XYZ file of C-alpha atoms in Angstrom:
283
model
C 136.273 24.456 131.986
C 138.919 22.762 129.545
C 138.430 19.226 132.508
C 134.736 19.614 132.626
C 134.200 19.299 129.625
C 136.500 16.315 128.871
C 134.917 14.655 131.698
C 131.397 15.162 129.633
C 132.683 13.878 126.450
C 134.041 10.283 128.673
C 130.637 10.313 129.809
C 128.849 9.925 125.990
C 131.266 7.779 124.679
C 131.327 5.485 127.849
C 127.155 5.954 127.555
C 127.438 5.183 124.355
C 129.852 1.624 124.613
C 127.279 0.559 126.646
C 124.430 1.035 124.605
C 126.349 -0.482 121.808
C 127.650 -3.505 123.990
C 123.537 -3.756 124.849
C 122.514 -3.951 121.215
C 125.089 -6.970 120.633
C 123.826 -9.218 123.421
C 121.299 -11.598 122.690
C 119.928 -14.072 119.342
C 121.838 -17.094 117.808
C 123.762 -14.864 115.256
C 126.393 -13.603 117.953
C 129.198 -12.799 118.686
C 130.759 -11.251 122.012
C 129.331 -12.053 125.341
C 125.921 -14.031 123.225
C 128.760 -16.668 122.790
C 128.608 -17.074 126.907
C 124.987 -17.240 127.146
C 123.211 -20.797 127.382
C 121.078 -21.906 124.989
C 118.108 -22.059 127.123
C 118.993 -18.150 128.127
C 118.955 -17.423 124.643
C 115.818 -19.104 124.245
C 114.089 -16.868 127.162
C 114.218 -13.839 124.703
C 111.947 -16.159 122.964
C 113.556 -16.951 118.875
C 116.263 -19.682 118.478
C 118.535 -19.979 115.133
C 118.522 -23.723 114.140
C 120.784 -25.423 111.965
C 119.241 -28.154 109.431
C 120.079 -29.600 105.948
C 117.815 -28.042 103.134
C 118.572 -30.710 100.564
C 118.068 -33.851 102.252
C 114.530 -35.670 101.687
C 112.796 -37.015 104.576
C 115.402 -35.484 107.200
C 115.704 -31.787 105.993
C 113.846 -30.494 102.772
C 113.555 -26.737 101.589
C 110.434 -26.852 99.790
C 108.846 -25.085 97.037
C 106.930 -22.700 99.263
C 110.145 -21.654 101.251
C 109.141 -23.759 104.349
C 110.925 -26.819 105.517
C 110.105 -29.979 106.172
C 111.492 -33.956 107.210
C 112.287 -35.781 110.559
C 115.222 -33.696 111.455
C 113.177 -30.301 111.051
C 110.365 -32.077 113.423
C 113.052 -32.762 116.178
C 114.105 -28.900 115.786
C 110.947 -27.603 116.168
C 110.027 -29.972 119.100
C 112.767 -29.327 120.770
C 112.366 -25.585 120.409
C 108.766 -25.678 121.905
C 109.879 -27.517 125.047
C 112.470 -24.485 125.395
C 109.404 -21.943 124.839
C 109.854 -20.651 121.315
C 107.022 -21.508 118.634
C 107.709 -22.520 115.009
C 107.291 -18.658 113.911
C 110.096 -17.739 115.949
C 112.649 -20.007 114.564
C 115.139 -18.881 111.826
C 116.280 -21.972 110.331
C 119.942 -21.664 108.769
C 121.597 -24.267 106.104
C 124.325 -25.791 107.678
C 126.805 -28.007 105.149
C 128.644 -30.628 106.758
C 132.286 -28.948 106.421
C 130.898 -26.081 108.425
C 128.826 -27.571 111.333
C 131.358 -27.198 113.785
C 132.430 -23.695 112.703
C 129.143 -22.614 113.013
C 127.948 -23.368 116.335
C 131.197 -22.417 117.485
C 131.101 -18.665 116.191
C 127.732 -18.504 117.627
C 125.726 -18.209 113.642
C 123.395 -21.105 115.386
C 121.787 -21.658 118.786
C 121.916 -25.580 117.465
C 122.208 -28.004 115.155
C 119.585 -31.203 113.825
C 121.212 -31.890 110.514
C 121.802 -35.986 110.508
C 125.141 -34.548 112.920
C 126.359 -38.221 113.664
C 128.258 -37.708 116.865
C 131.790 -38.578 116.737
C 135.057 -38.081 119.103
C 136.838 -35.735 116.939
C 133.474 -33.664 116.541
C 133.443 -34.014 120.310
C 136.452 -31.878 120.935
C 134.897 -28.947 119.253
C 131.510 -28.746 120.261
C 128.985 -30.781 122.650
C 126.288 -33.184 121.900
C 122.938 -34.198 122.721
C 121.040 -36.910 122.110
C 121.211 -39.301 120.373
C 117.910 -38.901 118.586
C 118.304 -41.577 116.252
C 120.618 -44.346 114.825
C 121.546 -44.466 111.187
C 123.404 -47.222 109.190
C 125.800 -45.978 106.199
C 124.776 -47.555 103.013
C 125.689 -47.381 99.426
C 123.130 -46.071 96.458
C 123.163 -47.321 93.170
C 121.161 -47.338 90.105
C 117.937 -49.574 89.672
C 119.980 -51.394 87.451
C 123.479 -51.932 88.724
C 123.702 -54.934 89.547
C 127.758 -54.842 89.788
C 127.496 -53.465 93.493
C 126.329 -55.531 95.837
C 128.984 -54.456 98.627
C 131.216 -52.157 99.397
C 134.319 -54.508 98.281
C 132.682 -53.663 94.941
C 133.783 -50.338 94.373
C 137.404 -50.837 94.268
C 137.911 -48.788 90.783
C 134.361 -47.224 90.495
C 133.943 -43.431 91.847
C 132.263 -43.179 95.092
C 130.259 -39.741 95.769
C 129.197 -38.252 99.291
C 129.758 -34.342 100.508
C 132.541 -32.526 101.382
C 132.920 -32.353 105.467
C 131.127 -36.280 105.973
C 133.345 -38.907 106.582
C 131.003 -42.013 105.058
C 133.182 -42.181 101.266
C 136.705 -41.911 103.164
C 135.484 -45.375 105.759
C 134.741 -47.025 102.534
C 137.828 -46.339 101.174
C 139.879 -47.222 104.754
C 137.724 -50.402 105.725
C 135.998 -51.839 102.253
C 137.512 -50.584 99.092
C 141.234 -48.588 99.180
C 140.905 -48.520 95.267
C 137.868 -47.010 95.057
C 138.286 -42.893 93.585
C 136.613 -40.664 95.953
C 134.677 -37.689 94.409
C 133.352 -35.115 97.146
C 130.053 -32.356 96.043
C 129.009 -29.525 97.879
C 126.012 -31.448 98.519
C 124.067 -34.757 98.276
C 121.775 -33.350 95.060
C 124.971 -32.946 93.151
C 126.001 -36.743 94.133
C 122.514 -37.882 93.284
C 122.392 -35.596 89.744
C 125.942 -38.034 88.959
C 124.775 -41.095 89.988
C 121.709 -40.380 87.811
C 124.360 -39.292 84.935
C 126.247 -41.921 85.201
C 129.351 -39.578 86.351
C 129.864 -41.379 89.247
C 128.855 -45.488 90.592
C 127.413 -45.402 93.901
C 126.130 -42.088 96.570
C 127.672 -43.200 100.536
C 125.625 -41.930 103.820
C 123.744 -42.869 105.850
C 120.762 -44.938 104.706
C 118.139 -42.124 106.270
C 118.999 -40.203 103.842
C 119.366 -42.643 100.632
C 116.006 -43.903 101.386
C 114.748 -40.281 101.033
C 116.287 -39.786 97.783
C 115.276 -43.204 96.834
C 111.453 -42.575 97.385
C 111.753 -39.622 95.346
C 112.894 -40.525 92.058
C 110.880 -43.994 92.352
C 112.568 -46.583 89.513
C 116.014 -45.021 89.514
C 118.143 -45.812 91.939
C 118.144 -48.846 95.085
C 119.706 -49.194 98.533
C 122.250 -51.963 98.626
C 121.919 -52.554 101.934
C 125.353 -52.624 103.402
C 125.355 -51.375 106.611
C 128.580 -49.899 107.193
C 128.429 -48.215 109.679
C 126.316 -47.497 113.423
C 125.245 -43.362 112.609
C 124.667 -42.032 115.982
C 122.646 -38.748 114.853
C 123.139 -35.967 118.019
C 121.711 -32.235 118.367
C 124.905 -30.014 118.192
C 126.018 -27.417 120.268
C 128.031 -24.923 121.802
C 131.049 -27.044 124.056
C 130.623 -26.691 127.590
C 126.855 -25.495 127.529
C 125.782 -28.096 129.938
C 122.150 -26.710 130.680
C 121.428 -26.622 127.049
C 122.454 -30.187 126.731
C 120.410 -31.375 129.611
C 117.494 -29.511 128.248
C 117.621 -30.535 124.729
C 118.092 -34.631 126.155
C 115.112 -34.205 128.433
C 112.970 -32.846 125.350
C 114.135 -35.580 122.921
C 113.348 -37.952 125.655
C 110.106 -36.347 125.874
C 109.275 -36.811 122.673
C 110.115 -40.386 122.280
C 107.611 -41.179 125.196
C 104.694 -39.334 123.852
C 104.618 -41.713 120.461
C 105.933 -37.806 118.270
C 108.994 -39.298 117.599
C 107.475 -42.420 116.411
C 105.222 -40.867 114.134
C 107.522 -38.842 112.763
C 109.943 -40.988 111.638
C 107.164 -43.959 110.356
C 106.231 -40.685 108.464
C 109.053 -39.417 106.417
C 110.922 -42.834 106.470
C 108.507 -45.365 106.139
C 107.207 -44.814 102.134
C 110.551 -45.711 101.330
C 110.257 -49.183 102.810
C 112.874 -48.197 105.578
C 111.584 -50.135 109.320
C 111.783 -47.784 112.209
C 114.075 -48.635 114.623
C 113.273 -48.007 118.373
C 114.512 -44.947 119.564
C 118.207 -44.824 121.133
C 119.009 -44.358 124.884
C 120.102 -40.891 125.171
C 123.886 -40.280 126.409
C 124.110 -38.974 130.232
């Protein structure tokens, strides 16, 4: 009696791991064997968790209303319809630029469209598709500055970008090795001390300082410097090779139906920024 009844109890609790290990499959917010699962597998139980900026104008806005809006959120959702799941079944999750990587990578996002500029070290840690678009780093400055006009210029001036981006530390390597490097949480706080006068000059890419330019008309200008070539890639988990291939063929997608296009004339063009052509996408 003393055996059967041990052999009942192993059944519930070997019932009941399973039910439990059931409950944890599945969704973007994983953990255990969700971590395996491709991206387009995840998207078969039809929601996706997508990574974007919130505080970026023109790429990825939070606004008033609690919706979101810019180029980057349009490539998210497009991509996300060619896997199958509709704009009400995304979750869209912040994603700061010192925790990209960490993110995808303990499964809190199914992917990432956050101006993710796709570099080697990045590489190591998670995968890439795209790119979707090509960025140049550039400096912002007040309207009127007129002591900046490259990034030699900023030797002894304070330079602001956000923690985790690597735009104010080339201008210190390649341009200016005097200039003092202040890093914010994010952009807004740059743009509230540029604005403040607390620091000289905002470094990123130039997406995003036209944004932020064409919202506070008067204030602040673009130098134009052109640091840098900004490769901007969809992140996601390493090795997921199907999910790669299927974001690629729905960015490519995109580009040939004129959405890209439209997009990007939309939320770039008031600012006076010219639309490039879109980039070959990496095979």
């Amino acid at each position: 009696m003393r055996f059967s009844r041990v052999l009942r109890v192993g059944a519930v609790v070997a019932a009941t791991s399973l039910a439990l290990a059931a409950c944890g499959g599945g969704g973007g917010n994983g953990g255990g064997d969700s971590q395996n699962e491709s991206l387009v597998q995840r998207a078969e139980q039809g929601r996706l968790t997508i990574g974007i900026k919130i505080d970026q104008p023109g790429l990825g806005l939070q606004t008033p209303d609690g919706g979101y809006e810019g180029f980057d959120v349009d490539v998210a959702k497009y991509i996300a319809k060619e896997l199958g799941v509709e704009e009400g079944d995304i979750e869209f999750v912040e994603t700061p630029s010192a925790q990209r990587e960490n993110m995808i990578q303990k499964g809190d996002v199914d992917f990432i469209v956050a101006s993710y500029s796709i570099t080697d070290e990045r590489k190591q840690k998670v995968d890439f598709a795209g790119p979707y678009f090509i960025a140049h780093q550039d400096l912002l400055v007040r309207a009127n500055d007129n002591s900046i006009k490259s990034a030699e210029n900023l030797n002894n001036k304070k330079l602001c970008s956000v923690r985790g981006s690597t735009s104010a530390q080339n201008v210190k390597n390649d341009f200016a090795p005097q200039a003092d490097l202040l890093e914010y949480a994010g952009y807004s706080q740059c743009l509230n001390g540029l604005e403040s006068g607390a620091v000289d000059a905002l470094t990123t890419d130039d997406t995003i300082l036209a944004g932020y330019a064409a919202q506070n008309p008067g204030k602040f200008k673009l130098v134009g410097a052109n640091l840098s070539d900004e490769r901007y890639g969809v992140g996601l988990r390493k090795g997921d090779t199907e999910g790669r291939q299927a974001i690629n063929n729905a960015i490519r997608k995109m580009q040939q139906d004129g959405t890209w296009k439209k997009s990007a004339e939309r939320w770039f063009g008031p600012a006076g920024y010219k639309v490039p052509e879109p980039p070959a996408i990496d095979q």
